[in-house]
mmCIF file of C-alpha atoms in Angstrom:
data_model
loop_
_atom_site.group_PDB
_atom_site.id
_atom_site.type_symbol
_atom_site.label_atom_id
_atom_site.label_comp_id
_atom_site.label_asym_id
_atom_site.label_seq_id
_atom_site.Cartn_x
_atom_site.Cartn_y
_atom_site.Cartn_z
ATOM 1 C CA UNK A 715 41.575 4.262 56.507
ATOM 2 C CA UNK A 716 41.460 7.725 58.385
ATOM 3 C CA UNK A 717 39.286 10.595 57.147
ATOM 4 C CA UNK A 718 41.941 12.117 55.347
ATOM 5 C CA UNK A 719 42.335 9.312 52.716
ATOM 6 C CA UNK A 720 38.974 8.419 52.533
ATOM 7 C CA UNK A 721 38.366 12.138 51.462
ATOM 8 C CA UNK A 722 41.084 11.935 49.042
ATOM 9 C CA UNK A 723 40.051 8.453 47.067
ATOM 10 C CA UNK A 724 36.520 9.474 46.970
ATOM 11 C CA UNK A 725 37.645 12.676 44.986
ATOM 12 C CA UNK A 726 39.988 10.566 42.671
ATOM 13 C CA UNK A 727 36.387 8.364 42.001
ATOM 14 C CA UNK A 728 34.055 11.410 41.597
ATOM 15 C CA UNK A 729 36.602 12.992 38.932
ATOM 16 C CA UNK A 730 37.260 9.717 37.025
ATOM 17 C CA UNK A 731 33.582 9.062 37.014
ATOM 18 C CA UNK A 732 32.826 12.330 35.759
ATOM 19 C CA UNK A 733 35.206 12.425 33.192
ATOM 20 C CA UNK A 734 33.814 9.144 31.979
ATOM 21 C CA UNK A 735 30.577 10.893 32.016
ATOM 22 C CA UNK A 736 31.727 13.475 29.540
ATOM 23 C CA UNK A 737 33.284 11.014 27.295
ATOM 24 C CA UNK A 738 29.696 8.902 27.337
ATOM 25 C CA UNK A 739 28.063 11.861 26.330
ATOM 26 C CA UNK A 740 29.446 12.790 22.700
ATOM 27 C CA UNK A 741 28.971 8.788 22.311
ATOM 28 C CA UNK A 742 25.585 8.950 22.593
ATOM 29 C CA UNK A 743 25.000 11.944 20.670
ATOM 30 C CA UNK A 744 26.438 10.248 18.279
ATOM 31 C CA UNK A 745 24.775 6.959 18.459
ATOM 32 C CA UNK A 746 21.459 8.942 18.623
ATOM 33 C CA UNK A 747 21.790 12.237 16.618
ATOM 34 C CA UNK A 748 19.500 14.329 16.209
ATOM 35 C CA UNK A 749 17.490 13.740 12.534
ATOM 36 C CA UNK A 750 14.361 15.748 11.014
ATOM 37 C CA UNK A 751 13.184 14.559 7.531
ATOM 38 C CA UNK A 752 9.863 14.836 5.549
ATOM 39 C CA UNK A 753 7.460 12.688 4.170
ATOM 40 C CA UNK A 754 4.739 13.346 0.970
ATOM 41 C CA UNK A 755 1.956 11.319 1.189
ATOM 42 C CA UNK A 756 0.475 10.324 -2.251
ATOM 43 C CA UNK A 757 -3.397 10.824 -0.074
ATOM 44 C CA UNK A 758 -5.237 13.577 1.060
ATOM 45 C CA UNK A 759 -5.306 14.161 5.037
ATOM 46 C CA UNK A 760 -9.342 13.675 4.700
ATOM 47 C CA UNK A 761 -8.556 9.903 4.607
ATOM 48 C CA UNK A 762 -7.743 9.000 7.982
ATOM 49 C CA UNK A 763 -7.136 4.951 7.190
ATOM 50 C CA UNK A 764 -4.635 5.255 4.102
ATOM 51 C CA UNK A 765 -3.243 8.624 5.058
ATOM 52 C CA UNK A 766 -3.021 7.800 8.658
ATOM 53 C CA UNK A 767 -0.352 5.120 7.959
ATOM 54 C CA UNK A 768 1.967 8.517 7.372
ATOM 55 C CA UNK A 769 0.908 9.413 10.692
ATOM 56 C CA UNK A 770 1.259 6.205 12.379
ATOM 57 C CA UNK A 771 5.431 5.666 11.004
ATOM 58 C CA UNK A 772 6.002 9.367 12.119
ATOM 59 C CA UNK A 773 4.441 8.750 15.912
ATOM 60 C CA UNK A 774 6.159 5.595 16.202
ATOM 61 C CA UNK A 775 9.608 6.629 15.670
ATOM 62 C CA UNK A 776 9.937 9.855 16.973
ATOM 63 C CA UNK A 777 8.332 7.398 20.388
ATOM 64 C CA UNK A 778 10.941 4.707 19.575
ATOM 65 C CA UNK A 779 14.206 7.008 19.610
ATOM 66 C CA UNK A 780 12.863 9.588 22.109
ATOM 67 C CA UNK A 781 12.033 12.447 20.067
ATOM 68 C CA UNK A 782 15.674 12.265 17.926
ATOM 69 C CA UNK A 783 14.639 10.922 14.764
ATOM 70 C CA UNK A 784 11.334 13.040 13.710
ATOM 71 C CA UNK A 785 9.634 12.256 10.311
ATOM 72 C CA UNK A 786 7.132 15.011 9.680
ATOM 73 C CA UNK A 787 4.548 14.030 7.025
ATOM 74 C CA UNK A 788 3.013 16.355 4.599
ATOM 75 C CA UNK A 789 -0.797 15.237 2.186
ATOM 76 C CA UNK A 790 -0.946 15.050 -1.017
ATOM 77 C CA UNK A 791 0.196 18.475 -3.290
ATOM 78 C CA UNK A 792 1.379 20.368 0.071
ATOM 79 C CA UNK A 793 4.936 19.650 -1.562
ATOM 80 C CA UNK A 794 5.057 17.283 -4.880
ATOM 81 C CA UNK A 795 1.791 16.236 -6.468
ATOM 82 C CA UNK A 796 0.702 13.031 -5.598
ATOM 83 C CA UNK A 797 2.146 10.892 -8.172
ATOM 84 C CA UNK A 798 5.472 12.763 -7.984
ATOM 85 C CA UNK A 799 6.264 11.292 -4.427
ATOM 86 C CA UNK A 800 8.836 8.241 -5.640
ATOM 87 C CA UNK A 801 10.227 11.312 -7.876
ATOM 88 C CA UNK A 802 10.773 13.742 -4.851
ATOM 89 C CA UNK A 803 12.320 10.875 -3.037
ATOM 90 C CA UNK A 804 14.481 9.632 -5.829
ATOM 91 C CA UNK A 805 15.785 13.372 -6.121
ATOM 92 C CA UNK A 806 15.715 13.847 -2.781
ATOM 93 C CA UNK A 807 13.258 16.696 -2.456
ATOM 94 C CA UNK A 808 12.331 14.843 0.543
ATOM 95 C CA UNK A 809 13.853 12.147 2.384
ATOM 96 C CA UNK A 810 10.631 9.968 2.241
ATOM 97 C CA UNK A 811 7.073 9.493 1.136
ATOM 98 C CA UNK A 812 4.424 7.303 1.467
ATOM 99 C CA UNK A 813 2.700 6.267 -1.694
ATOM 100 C CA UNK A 814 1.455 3.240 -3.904
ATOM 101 C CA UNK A 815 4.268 1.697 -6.102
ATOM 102 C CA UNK A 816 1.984 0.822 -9.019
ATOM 103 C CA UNK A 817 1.101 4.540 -9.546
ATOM 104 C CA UNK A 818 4.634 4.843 -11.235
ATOM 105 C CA UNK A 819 4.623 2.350 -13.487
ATOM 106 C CA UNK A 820 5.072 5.030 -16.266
ATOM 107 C CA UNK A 821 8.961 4.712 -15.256
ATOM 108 C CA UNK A 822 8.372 0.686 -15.231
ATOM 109 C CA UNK A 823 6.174 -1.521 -14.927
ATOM 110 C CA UNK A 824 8.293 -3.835 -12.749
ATOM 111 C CA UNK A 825 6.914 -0.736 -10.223
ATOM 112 C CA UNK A 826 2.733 -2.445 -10.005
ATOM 113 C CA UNK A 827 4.271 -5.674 -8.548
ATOM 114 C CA UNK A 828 5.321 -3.495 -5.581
ATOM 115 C CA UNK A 829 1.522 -2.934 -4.662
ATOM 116 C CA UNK A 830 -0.602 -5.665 -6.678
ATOM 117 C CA UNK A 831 -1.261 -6.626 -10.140
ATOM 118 C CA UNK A 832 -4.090 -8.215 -11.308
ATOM 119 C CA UNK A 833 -4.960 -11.786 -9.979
ATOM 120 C CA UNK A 834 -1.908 -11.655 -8.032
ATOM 121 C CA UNK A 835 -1.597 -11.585 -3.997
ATOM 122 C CA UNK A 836 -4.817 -10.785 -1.131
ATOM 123 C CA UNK A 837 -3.313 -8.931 2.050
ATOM 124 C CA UNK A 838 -2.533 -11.967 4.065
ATOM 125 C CA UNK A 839 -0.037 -13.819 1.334
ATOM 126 C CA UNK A 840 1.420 -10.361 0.389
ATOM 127 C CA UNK A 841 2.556 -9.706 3.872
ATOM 128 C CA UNK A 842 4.018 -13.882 3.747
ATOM 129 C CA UNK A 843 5.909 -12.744 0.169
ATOM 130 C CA UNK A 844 7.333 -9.534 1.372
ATOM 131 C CA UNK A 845 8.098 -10.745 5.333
ATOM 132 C CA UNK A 846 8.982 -14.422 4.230
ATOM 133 C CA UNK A 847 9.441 -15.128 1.395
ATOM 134 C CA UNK A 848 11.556 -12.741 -1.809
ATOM 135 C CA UNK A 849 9.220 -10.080 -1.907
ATOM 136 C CA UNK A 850 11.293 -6.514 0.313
ATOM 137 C CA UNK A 851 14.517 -8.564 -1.074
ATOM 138 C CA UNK A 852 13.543 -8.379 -5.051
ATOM 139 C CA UNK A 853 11.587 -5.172 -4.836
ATOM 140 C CA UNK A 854 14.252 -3.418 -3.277
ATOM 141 C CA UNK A 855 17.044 -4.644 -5.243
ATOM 142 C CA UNK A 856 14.961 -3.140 -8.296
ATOM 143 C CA UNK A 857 14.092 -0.076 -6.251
ATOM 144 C CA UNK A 858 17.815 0.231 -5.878
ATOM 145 C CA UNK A 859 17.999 1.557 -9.444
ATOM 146 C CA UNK A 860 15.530 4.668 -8.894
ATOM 147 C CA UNK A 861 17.536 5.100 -5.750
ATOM 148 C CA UNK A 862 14.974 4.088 -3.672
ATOM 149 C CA UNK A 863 15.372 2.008 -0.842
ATOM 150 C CA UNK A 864 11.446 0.632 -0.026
ATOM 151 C CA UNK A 865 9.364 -0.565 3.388
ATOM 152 C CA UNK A 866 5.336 -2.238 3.181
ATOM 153 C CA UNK A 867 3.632 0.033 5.001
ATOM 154 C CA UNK A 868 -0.145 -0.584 5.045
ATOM 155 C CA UNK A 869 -2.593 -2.688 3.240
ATOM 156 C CA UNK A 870 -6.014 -1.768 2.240
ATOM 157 C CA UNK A 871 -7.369 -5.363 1.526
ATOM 158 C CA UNK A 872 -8.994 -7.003 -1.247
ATOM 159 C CA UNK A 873 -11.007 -3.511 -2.794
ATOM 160 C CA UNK A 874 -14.204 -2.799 -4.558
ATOM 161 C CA UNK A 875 -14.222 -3.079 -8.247
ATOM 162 C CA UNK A 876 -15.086 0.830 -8.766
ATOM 163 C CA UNK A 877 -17.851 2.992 -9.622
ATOM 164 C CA UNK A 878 -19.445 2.501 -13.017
ATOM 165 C CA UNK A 879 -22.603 5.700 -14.184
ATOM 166 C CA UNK A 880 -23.717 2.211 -16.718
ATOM 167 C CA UNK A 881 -23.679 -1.134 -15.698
ATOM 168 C CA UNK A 882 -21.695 -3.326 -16.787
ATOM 169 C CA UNK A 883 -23.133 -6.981 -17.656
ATOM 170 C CA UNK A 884 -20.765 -8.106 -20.358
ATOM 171 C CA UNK A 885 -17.590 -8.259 -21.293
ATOM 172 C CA UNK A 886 -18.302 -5.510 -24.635
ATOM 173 C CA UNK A 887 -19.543 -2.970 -22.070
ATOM 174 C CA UNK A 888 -15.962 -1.935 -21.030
ATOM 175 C CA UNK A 889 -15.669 -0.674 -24.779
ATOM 176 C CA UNK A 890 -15.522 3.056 -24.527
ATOM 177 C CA UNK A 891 -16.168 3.636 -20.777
ATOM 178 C CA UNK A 892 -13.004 6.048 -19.697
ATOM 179 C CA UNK A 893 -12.527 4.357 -16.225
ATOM 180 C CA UNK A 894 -9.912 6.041 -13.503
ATOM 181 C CA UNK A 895 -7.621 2.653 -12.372
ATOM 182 C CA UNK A 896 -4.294 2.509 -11.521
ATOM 183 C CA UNK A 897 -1.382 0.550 -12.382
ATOM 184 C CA UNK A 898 -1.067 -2.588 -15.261
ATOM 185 C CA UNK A 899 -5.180 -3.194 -14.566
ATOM 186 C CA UNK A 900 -5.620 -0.541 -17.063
ATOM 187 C CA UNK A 901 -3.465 -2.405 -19.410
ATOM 188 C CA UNK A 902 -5.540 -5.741 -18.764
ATOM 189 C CA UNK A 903 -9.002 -3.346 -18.848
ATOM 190 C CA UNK A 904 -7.643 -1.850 -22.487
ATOM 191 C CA UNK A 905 -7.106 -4.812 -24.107
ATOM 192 C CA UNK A 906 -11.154 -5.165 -23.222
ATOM 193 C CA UNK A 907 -11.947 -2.159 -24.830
ATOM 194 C CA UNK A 908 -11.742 0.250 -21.413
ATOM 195 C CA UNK A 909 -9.994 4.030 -21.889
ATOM 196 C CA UNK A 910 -7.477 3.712 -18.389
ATOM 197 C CA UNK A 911 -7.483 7.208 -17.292
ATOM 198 C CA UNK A 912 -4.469 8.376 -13.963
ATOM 199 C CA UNK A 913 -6.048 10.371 -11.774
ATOM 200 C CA UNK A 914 -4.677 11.321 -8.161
ATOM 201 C CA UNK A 915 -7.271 9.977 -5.349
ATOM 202 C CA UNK A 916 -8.694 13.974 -4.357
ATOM 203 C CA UNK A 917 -9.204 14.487 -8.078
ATOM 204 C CA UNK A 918 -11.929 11.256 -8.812
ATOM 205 C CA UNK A 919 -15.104 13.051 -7.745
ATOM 206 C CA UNK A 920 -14.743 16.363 -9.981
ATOM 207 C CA UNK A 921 -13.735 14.052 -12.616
ATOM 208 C CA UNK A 922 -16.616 11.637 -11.998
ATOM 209 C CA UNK A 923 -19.150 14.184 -11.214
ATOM 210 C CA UNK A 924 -18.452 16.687 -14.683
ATOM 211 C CA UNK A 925 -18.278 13.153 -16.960
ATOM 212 C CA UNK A 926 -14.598 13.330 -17.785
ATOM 213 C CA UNK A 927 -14.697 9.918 -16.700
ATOM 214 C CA UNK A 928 -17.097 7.386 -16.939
ATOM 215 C CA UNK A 929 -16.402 4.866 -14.174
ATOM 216 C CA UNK A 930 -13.680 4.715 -11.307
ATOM 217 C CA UNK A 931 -12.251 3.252 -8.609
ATOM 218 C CA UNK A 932 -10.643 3.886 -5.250
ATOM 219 C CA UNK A 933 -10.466 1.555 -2.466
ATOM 220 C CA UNK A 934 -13.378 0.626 -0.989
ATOM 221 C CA UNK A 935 -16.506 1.230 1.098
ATOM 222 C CA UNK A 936 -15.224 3.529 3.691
ATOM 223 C CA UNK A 937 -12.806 5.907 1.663
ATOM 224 C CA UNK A 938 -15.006 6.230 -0.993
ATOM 225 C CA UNK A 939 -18.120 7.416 1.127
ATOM 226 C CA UNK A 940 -15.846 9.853 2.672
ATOM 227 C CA UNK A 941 -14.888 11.057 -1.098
ATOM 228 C CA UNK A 942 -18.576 11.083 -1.588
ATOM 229 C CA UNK A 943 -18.787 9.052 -5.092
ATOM 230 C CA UNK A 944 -21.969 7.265 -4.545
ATOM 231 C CA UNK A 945 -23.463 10.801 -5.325
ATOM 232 C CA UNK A 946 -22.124 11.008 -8.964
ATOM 233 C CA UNK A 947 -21.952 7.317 -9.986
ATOM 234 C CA UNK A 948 -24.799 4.838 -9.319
ATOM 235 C CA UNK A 949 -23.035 1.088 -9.558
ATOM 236 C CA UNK A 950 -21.025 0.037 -7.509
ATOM 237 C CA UNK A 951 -18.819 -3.238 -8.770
ATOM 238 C CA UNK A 952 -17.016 -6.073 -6.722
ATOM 239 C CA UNK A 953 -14.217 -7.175 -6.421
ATOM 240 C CA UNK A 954 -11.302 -5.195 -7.367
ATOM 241 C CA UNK A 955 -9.252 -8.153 -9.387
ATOM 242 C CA UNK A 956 -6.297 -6.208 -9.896
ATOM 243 C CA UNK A 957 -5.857 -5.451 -6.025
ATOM 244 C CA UNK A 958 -6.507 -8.110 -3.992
ATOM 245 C CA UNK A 959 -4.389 -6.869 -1.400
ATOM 246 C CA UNK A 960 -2.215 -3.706 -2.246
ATOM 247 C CA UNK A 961 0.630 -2.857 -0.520
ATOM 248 C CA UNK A 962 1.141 0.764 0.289
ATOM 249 C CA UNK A 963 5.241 1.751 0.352
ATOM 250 C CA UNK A 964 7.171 4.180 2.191
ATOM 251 C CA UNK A 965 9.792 4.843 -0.121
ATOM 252 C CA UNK A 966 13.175 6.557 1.525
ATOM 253 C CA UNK A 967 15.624 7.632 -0.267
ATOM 254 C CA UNK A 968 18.632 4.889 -0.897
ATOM 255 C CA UNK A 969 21.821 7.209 0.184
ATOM 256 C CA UNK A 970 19.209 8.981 3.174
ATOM 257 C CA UNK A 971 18.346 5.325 4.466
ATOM 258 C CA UNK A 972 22.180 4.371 3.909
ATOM 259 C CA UNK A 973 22.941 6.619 6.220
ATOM 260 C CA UNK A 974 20.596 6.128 9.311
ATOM 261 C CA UNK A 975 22.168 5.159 11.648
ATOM 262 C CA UNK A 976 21.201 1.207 12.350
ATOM 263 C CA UNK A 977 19.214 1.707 15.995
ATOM 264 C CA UNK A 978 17.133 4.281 13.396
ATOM 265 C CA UNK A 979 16.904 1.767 10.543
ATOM 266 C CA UNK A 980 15.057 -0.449 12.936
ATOM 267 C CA UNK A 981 12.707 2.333 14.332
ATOM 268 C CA UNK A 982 11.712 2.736 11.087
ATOM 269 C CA UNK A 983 11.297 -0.793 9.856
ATOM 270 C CA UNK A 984 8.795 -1.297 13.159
ATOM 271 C CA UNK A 985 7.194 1.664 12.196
ATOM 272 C CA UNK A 986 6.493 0.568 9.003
ATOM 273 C CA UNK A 987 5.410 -2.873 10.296
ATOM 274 C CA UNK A 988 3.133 -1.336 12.401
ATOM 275 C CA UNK A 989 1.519 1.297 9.895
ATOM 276 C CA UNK A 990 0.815 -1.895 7.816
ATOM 277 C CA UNK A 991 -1.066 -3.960 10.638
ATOM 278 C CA UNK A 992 -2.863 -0.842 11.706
ATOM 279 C CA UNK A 993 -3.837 0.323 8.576
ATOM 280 C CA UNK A 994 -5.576 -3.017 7.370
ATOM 281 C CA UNK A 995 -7.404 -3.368 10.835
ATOM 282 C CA UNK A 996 -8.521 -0.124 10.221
ATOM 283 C CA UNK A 997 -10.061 -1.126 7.019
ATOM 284 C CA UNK A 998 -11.691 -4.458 8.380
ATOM 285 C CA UNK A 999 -13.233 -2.104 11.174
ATOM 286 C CA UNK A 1000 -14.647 0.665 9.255
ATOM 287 C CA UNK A 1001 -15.446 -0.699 6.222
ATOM 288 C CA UNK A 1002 -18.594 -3.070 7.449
ATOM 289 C CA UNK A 1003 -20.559 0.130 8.404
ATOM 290 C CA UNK A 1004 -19.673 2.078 5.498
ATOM 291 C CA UNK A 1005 -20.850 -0.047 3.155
ATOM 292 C CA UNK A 1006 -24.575 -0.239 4.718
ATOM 293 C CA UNK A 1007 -24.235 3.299 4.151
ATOM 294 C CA UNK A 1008 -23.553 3.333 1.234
ATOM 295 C CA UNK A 1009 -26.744 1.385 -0.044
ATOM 296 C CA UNK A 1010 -29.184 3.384 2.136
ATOM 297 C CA UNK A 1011 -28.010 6.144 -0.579
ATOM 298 C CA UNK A 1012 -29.068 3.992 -3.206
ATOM 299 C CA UNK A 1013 -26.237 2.477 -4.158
ATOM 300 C CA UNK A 1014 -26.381 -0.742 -6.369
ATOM 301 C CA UNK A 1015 -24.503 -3.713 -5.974
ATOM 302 C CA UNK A 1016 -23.219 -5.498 -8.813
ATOM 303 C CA UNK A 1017 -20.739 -8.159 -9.039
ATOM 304 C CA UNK A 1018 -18.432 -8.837 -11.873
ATOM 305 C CA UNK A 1019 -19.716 -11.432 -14.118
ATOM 306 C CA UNK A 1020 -18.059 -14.972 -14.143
ATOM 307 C CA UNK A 1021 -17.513 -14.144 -17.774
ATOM 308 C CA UNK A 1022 -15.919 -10.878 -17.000
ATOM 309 C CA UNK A 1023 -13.136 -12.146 -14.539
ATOM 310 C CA UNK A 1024 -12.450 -14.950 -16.895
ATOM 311 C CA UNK A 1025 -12.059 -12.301 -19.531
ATOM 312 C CA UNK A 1026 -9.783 -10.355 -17.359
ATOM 313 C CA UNK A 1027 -7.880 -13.378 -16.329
ATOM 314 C CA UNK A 1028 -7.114 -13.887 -19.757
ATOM 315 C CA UNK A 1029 -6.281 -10.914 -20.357
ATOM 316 C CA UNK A 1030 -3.980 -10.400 -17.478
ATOM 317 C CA UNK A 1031 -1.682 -13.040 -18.599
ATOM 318 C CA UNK A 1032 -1.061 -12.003 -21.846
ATOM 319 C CA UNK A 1033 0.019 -8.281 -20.193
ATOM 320 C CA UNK A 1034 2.569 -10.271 -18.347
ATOM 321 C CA UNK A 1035 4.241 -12.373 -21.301
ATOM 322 C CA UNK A 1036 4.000 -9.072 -23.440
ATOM 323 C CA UNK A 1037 5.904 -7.062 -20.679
ATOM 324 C CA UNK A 1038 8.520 -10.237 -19.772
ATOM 325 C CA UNK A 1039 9.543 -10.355 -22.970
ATOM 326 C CA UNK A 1040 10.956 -6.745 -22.940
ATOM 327 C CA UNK A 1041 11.423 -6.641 -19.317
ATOM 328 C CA UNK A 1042 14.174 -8.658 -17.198
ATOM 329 C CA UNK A 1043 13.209 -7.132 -14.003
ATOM 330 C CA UNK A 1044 9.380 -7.410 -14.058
ATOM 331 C CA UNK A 1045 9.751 -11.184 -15.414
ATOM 332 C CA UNK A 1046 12.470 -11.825 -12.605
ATOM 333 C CA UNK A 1047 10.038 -10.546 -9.425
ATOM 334 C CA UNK A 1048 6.534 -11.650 -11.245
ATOM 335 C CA UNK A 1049 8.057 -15.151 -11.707
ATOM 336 C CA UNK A 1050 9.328 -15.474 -8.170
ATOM 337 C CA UNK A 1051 5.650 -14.014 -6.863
ATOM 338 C CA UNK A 1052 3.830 -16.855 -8.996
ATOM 339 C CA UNK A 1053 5.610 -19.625 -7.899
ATOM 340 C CA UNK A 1054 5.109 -18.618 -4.318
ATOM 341 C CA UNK A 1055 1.028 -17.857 -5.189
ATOM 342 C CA UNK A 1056 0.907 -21.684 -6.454
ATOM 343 C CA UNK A 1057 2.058 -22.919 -3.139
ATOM 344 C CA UNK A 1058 0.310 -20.553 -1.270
ATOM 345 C CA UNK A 1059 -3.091 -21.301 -2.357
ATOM 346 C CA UNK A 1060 -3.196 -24.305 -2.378
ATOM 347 C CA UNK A 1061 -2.594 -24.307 1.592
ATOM 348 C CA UNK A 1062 -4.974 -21.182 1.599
ATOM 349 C CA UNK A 1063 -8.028 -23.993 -0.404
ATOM 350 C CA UNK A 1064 -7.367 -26.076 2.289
ATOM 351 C CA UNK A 1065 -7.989 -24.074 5.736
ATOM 352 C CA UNK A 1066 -8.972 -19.740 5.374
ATOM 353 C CA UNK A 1067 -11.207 -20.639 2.175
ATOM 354 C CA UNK A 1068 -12.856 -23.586 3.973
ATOM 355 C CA UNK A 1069 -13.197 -22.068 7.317
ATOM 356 C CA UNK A 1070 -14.262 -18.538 5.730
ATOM 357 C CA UNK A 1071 -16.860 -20.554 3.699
ATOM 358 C CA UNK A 1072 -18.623 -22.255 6.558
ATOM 359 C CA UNK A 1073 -18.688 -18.863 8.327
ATOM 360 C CA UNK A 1074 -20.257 -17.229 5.957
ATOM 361 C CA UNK A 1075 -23.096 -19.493 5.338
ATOM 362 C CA UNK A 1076 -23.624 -18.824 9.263
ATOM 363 C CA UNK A 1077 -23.724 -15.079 8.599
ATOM 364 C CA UNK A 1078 -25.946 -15.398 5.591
ATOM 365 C CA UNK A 1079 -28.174 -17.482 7.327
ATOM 366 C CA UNK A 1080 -28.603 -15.089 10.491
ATOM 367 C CA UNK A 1081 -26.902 -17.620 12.807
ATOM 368 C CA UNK A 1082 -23.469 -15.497 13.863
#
């Protein structure tokens, strides 16, 4: 080949490679466009375990589709109130928040199974239901019809039964105590006597602290040291039986999520993932130390009462017959999530509960 052809063929290559260059290009704009949406957290920004999981989905993506897709999250009241985020995302105020399900069980009660209802799932066989077994599929085809479209994204782990200003020995001293609790647990609590009151997370401690309220609860030992509740309320009552392990959401809108494109739809799902695993670990880290703390102020300890969980039990199932009998959905997911909690325990008796057991004998007896 003399120079003159090689010259000639080499420009033929450089043009056809740059024109497929510039036909690559719109492609991959259009594979990866460019996509800003916000998020309202249902939590204040002072909470750095439960609100971080915001944080956590946003970092992730924007990481996982270099910088394209950007999900900027906003706390509690900078845009909707906190228990108006599923509204704001149903109306699409904003594309997405990141909230508790059960906090809208106003609309439905089919909503609390989406977190936890009372004697239902701990963290571990929550993740199994939603990952494994029916749990994301159920939920979201009910979420479907609030045009929702939902992802687990965080877990607190089994939480503390609440703050009490009396203690409470019996079953007959819930009668009359106004008591901050969330989802169908006030239901169960009412038929006890209890006055369930709705309060958003940053408004406990005025409540608490001015007697609006006689008793509430939160999460657990670290978030509610931050919130500063062992100042205004002097019991402190274990174990939360109506969350065992709650699930916190982010909710996306259903036509906003629709239209992700599917490389997004996967950023996001990982996100999510993540947010959940992180946010629990979190928990199990913090909460050790926070609850020494918390006694060194004087806290007391109580446990529920044998009597009192057997109460609640009770209690609890006839909420779910009464609200199955009027409502198809709720009946349709709760049945599916009992059958797999029969199962499930009964592998769960046989190795975490044993092993657990013996290991905590070893702690107790100062040989860890």
């Amino acid at each position: 080949m003399d120079r003159r052809t090689f010259f000639r063929k080499a420009a033929v290559t450089g043009a056809g490679a740059a024109a497929a260059t510039a036909l690559a290009a719109p492609a991959i704009a259009q594979a990866n466009p460019k996509i800003s949406w916000r998020l309202t957290s249902s939590f204040p920004k002072s909470l750095d375990t439960i609100y971080g999981g915001a944080e956590d989905i946003s970092k992730h993506v924007a990481a996982a589709t270099d910088g394209n897709f950007t999900i900027q999250p906003f706390a509690a009241a900078e845009i909707v109130p906190a228990m108006q985020a599923a509204d704001a995302v149903s109306n699409a105020t904003v594309e997405m928040c990141h909230t508790c399900s059960y906090y809208f069980v106003g609309k439905d009660p089919t909503f609390a199974i989406g977190t936890a209802i009372p004697f239902g799932l701990n963290a571990r066989l929550n993740n199994a239901w939603f990952y494994q077994g029916n749990g994301n599929k159920l939920m979201n085809e009910f979420y479907a019809t609030q045009k929702i479209y939902g992802l687990p994204a965080g877990n607190t782990g089994a939480q503390m039964g609440g703050w009490f200003r009396k203690e409470i020995n019996t079953v007959d001293d819930f009668k009359g105590v106004k008591m901050r609790i969330a989802g169908i647990a006030g239901r169960v609590l009412e038929k006890l006597g209890a006055v369930p009151q709705q309060i958003a997370g940053g408004d406990i401690y005025p409540a608490l602290e001015k007697g609006t309220i006689d008793a509430a609860e939160w999460v657990g030992p670290y978030d509610d040291y931050k919130l500063g509740f062992y100042k205004v309320a002097k019991y402190y009552y274990y174990p939360a039986f109506w969350e065992g392990g709650p699930v916190i959401h982010a909710f996306v809108n259903l036509d906003k999520w629709n239209s992700l494109p599917p490389a997004y739809q996967a950023a996001l799902t990982d996100a999510c993932a993540f947010a959940n695993t992180n946010m629990m670990a979190k928990y199990d880290t913090k909460n050790p130390t926070a609850i020494k703390q918390i006694v060194s102020q004087g806290t007391t300890l109580r446990p529920f009462s044998q009597d009192i969980l057997e109460a609640c039990y009770n209690a609890s199932l006839e909420v779910y017959k009464e609200i199955s009998a009027k409502n198809e959905w709720f009946k349709k997911i709760y049945e599916d999530q009992v059958a797999f909690k029969k199962e499930a325990y009964l592998w769960m008796q046989l190795s975490e509960y044993t092993y657990d057991t013996f290991m905590m004998i070893q702690q107790r007896n100062g040989k860890l």
